[in-house]
PDB file of C-alpha atoms and ligand atoms in Angstrom:
ATOM      1  CA  MET A   1      15.048 -25.196  63.175  1.00  0.00           C
ATOM      2  CA  THR A   2      14.821 -22.532  60.506  1.00  0.00           C
ATOM      3  CA  ALA A   3      16.642 -19.263  60.762  1.00  0.00           C
ATOM      4  CA  GLU A   4      13.383 -17.467  61.093  1.00  0.00           C
ATOM      5  CA  SER A   5      12.218 -19.274  64.174  1.00  0.00           C
ATOM      6  CA  GLU A   6      15.603 -18.757  65.801  1.00  0.00           C
ATOM      7  CA  LEU A   7      15.248 -15.049  65.268  1.00  0.00           C
ATOM      8  CA  ALA A   8      11.673 -14.761  66.385  1.00  0.00           C
ATOM      9  CA  PRO A   9      12.299 -14.350  70.126  1.00  0.00           C
ATOM     10  CA  VAL A  10      14.996 -11.751  69.485  1.00  0.00           C
ATOM     11  CA  LEU A  11      12.731  -9.751  67.240  1.00  0.00           C
ATOM     12  CA  HIS A  12      10.036  -9.939  69.840  1.00  0.00           C
ATOM     13  CA  ILE A  13      12.347  -8.541  72.514  1.00  0.00           C
ATOM     14  CA  GLU A  14      13.472  -5.787  70.197  1.00  0.00           C
ATOM     15  CA  ARG A  15       9.915  -4.828  69.561  1.00  0.00           C
ATOM     16  CA  GLU A  16       9.237  -4.747  73.303  1.00  0.00           C
ATOM     17  CA  LEU A  17      12.261  -2.550  73.918  1.00  0.00           C
ATOM     18  CA  ARG A  18      11.283  -0.191  71.182  1.00  0.00           C
ATOM     19  CA  HIS A  19       7.819   0.115  72.617  1.00  0.00           C
ATOM     20  CA  LEU A  20       9.274   0.656  76.075  1.00  0.00           C
ATOM     21  CA  SER A  21      11.671   3.341  74.905  1.00  0.00           C
ATOM     22  CA  VAL A  22       8.899   5.212  73.119  1.00  0.00           C
ATOM     23  CA  GLU A  23       6.937   5.222  76.366  1.00  0.00           C
ATOM     24  CA  LEU A  24       9.942   6.271  78.405  1.00  0.00           C
ATOM     25  CA  THR A  25      10.979   9.052  76.103  1.00  0.00           C
ATOM     26  CA  GLN A  26       7.580  10.701  75.887  1.00  0.00           C
ATOM     27  CA  PRO A  27       7.347  14.103  77.577  1.00  0.00           C
ATOM     28  CA  LYS A  28       4.834  13.997  80.415  1.00  0.00           C
ATOM     29  CA  LEU A  29       1.725  16.119  80.294  1.00  0.00           C
ATOM     30  CA  GLY A  30       2.683  19.727  81.040  1.00  0.00           C
ATOM     31  CA  GLU A  31       6.318  18.811  81.604  1.00  0.00           C
ATOM     32  CA  CYS A  32       8.735  21.577  80.647  1.00  0.00           C
ATOM     33  CA  MET A  33      11.563  21.045  78.189  1.00  0.00           C
ATOM     34  CA  HIS A  34      14.252  21.310  80.824  1.00  0.00           C
ATOM     35  CA  CYS A  35      12.769  18.703  83.151  1.00  0.00           C
ATOM     36  CA  TYR A  36      12.199  16.448  80.181  1.00  0.00           C
ATOM     37  CA  VAL A  37      15.721  16.794  78.771  1.00  0.00           C
ATOM     38  CA  TYR A  38      17.237  16.338  82.212  1.00  0.00           C
ATOM     39  CA  ARG A  39      15.241  13.144  82.648  1.00  0.00           C
ATOM     40  CA  MET A  40      16.272  11.883  79.201  1.00  0.00           C
ATOM     41  CA  LEU A  41      19.990  12.459  79.750  1.00  0.00           C
ATOM     42  CA  GLU A  42      19.887   9.173  81.580  1.00  0.00           C
ATOM     43  CA  PHE A  43      19.799   7.689  78.063  1.00  0.00           C
ATOM     44  CA  GLY A  44      22.816   9.688  76.982  1.00  0.00           C
ATOM     45  CA  CYS A  45      23.572  12.903  75.178  1.00  0.00           C
ATOM     46  CA  THR A  46      23.688  13.074  71.387  1.00  0.00           C
ATOM     47  CA  GLY A  47      23.621  16.678  70.314  1.00  0.00           C
ATOM     48  CA  LEU A  48      20.314  18.390  71.000  1.00  0.00           C
ATOM     49  CA  ARG A  49      18.392  15.176  70.403  1.00  0.00           C
ATOM     50  CA  TRP A  50      16.101  15.429  73.423  1.00  0.00           C
ATOM     51  CA  ALA A  51      15.526  19.134  73.175  1.00  0.00           C
ATOM     52  CA  GLU A  52      14.603  18.631  69.535  1.00  0.00           C
ATOM     53  CA  ARG A  53      12.354  15.718  70.321  1.00  0.00           C
ATOM     54  CA  TYR A  54      10.547  17.838  72.879  1.00  0.00           C
ATOM     55  CA  ARG A  55      10.262  20.679  70.419  1.00  0.00           C
ATOM     56  CA  ASN A  56       8.924  18.411  67.686  1.00  0.00           C
ATOM     57  CA  LEU A  57       6.370  16.817  69.957  1.00  0.00           C
ATOM     58  CA  LYS A  58       5.313  19.700  72.159  1.00  0.00           C
ATOM     59  CA  ALA A  59       6.381  22.993  70.678  1.00  0.00           C
ATOM     60  CA  PRO A  60       6.699  22.705  66.879  1.00  0.00           C
ATOM     61  CA  ARG A  61       6.455  26.474  66.533  1.00  0.00           C
ATOM     62  CA  ALA A  62       9.531  27.140  68.651  1.00  0.00           C
ATOM     63  CA  THR A  63      11.722  27.412  65.574  1.00  0.00           C
ATOM     64  CA  ALA A  64      14.358  29.579  67.289  1.00  0.00           C
ATOM     65  CA  LEU A  65      15.065  26.924  69.885  1.00  0.00           C
ATOM     66  CA  HIS A  66      18.470  26.019  68.502  1.00  0.00           C
ATOM     67  CA  ARG A  67      19.637  29.594  68.410  1.00  0.00           C
ATOM     68  CA  ARG A  68      18.294  30.256  71.854  1.00  0.00           C
ATOM     69  CA  LEU A  69      20.103  27.250  73.325  1.00  0.00           C
ATOM     70  CA  MET A  70      23.302  28.028  71.451  1.00  0.00           C
ATOM     71  CA  SER A  71      23.257  31.562  72.813  1.00  0.00           C
ATOM     72  CA  LYS A  72      23.358  29.996  76.292  1.00  0.00           C
ATOM     73  CA  GLY A  73      26.324  27.873  75.304  1.00  0.00           C
ATOM     74  CA  ALA A  74      24.225  24.755  74.966  1.00  0.00           C
ATOM     75  CA  GLY A  75      25.317  22.920  71.825  1.00  0.00           C
ATOM     76  CA  CYS A  76      24.006  19.619  73.151  1.00  0.00           C
ATOM     77  CA  ASP A  77      21.501  18.390  75.709  1.00  0.00           C
ATOM     78  CA  CYS A  78      23.869  18.061  78.659  1.00  0.00           C
ATOM     79  CA  GLU A  79      25.294  21.518  78.046  1.00  0.00           C
ATOM     80  CA  ILE A  80      21.836  22.937  78.639  1.00  0.00           C
ATOM     81  CA  PHE A  81      22.564  22.152  82.278  1.00  0.00           C
ATOM     82  CA  MET A  82      26.318  22.689  82.280  1.00  0.00           C
ATOM     83  CA  ASN A  83      26.224  26.107  80.641  1.00  0.00           C
ATOM     84  CA  GLY A  84      22.686  27.332  80.414  1.00  0.00           C
ATOM     85  CA  TRP A  85      20.406  26.551  83.291  1.00  0.00           C
ATOM     86  CA  SER A  86      20.627  24.952  86.689  1.00  0.00           C
ATOM     87  CA  LEU A  87      18.305  23.722  89.316  1.00  0.00           C
ATOM     88  CA  ARG A  88      17.495  26.495  91.759  1.00  0.00           C
ATOM     89  CA  ARG A  89      19.503  26.178  94.940  1.00  0.00           C
ATOM     90  CA  THR A  90      16.326  25.747  96.949  1.00  0.00           C
ATOM     91  CA  TYR A  91      15.953  22.373  95.272  1.00  0.00           C
ATOM     92  CA  GLN A  92      19.593  21.328  95.521  1.00  0.00           C
ATOM     93  CA  LEU A  93      21.171  19.475  98.394  1.00  0.00           C
ATOM     94  CA  TRP A  94      23.877  21.101 100.473  1.00  0.00           C
ATOM     95  CA  ASP A  95      26.706  18.805 101.414  1.00  0.00           C
ATOM     96  CA  PRO A  96      28.466  20.243 104.477  1.00  0.00           C
ATOM     97  CA  GLU A  97      31.464  18.004 103.928  1.00  0.00           C
ATOM     98  CA  THR A  98      32.359  19.133 100.438  1.00  0.00           C
ATOM     99  CA  GLU A  99      30.634  22.496 100.995  1.00  0.00           C
ATOM    100  CA  GLU A 100      28.945  22.125  97.677  1.00  0.00           C
ATOM    101  CA  TYR A 101      25.462  21.954  96.369  1.00  0.00           C
ATOM    102  CA  SER A 102      24.463  18.921  94.380  1.00  0.00           C
ATOM    103  CA  TYR A 103      21.401  17.763  92.520  1.00  0.00           C
ATOM    104  CA  PRO A 104      19.090  15.350  94.313  1.00  0.00           C
ATOM    105  CA  GLU A 105      18.972  11.894  92.828  1.00  0.00           C
ATOM    106  CA  GLU A 106      15.454  12.524  91.701  1.00  0.00           C
ATOM    107  CA  LEU A 107      14.356  16.001  90.746  1.00  0.00           C
ATOM    108  CA  PRO A 108      11.247  17.504  92.298  1.00  0.00           C
ATOM    109  CA  ALA A 109       8.192  17.194  90.080  1.00  0.00           C
ATOM    110  CA  CYS A 110       8.109  19.613  87.172  1.00  0.00           C
ATOM    111  CA  ARG A 111       6.240  22.819  87.998  1.00  0.00           C
ATOM    112  CA  GLY A 112       4.716  22.679  84.541  1.00  0.00           C
ATOM    113  CA  VAL A 113       4.551  25.056  81.610  1.00  0.00           C
ATOM    114  CA  ARG A 114       1.827  25.982  79.209  1.00  0.00           C
ATOM    115  CA  ALA A 115       1.541  23.877  76.075  1.00  0.00           C
ATOM    116  CA  GLY A 116       3.795  24.883  73.207  1.00  0.00           C
ATOM    117  CA  SER A 117       6.346  26.623  75.404  1.00  0.00           C
ATOM    118  CA  VAL A 118      10.047  25.802  75.556  1.00  0.00           C
ATOM    119  CA  GLN A 119      10.536  27.895  78.685  1.00  0.00           C
ATOM    120  CA  PRO A 120      11.790  26.113  81.790  1.00  0.00           C
ATOM    121  CA  CYS A 121       9.450  25.705  84.738  1.00  0.00           C
ATOM    122  CA  GLY A 122      10.129  27.239  88.141  1.00  0.00           C
ATOM    123  CA  LEU A 123      12.688  24.604  89.088  1.00  0.00           C
ATOM    124  CA  TRP A 124      15.310  26.101  86.775  1.00  0.00           C
ATOM    125  CA  THR A 125      17.250  29.306  86.688  1.00  0.00           C
ATOM    126  CA  THR A 126      19.807  30.673  84.258  1.00  0.00           C
ATOM    127  CA  HIS A 127      23.355  30.509  85.533  1.00  0.00           C
ATOM    128  CA  TYR A 128      24.039  34.182  85.583  1.00  0.00           C
ATOM    129  CA  ARG A 129      21.337  34.856  88.152  1.00  0.00           C
ATOM    130  CA  TRP A 130      23.274  32.847  90.673  1.00  0.00           C
ATOM    131  CA  TRP A 131      25.795  35.481  91.446  1.00  0.00           C
TER     132      TRP A 131
HETATM  133 ZN1   ZN B   1      26.247  16.748  75.705  1.00  0.00          ZN
HETATM  134 ZN1   ZN B   2      10.006  21.527  84.656  1.00  0.00          ZN
END
């Protein structure tokens, strides 16, 4: 057996995975940046990788995105949700035991935004409006 033929199945799997991850990390039609980034956090947080990917693919003209996110305290994708925006309470689940709201396992479907926008859809609200 040559080295090449030993590697062939591995390379094939890698190619499959790469294809799969491209599919999985594609913003859906009309999906807002926030719903997209939230969905992608399942794959981990590395800086503003997902926000940037969304911007590059869907809103290349939103050049102030970084500054806008930073001004909300979001220096990376997960901080968008820790510091910047949260799911409206209407869409969160109330746990009477802990007396806390929590996010449902699966978010409601994105309410949609117009193409080229980096605004969140109606599911999200900025933190300060909570109080
Ligand atoms: Zn993060
Ligand atoms: Zn959305």
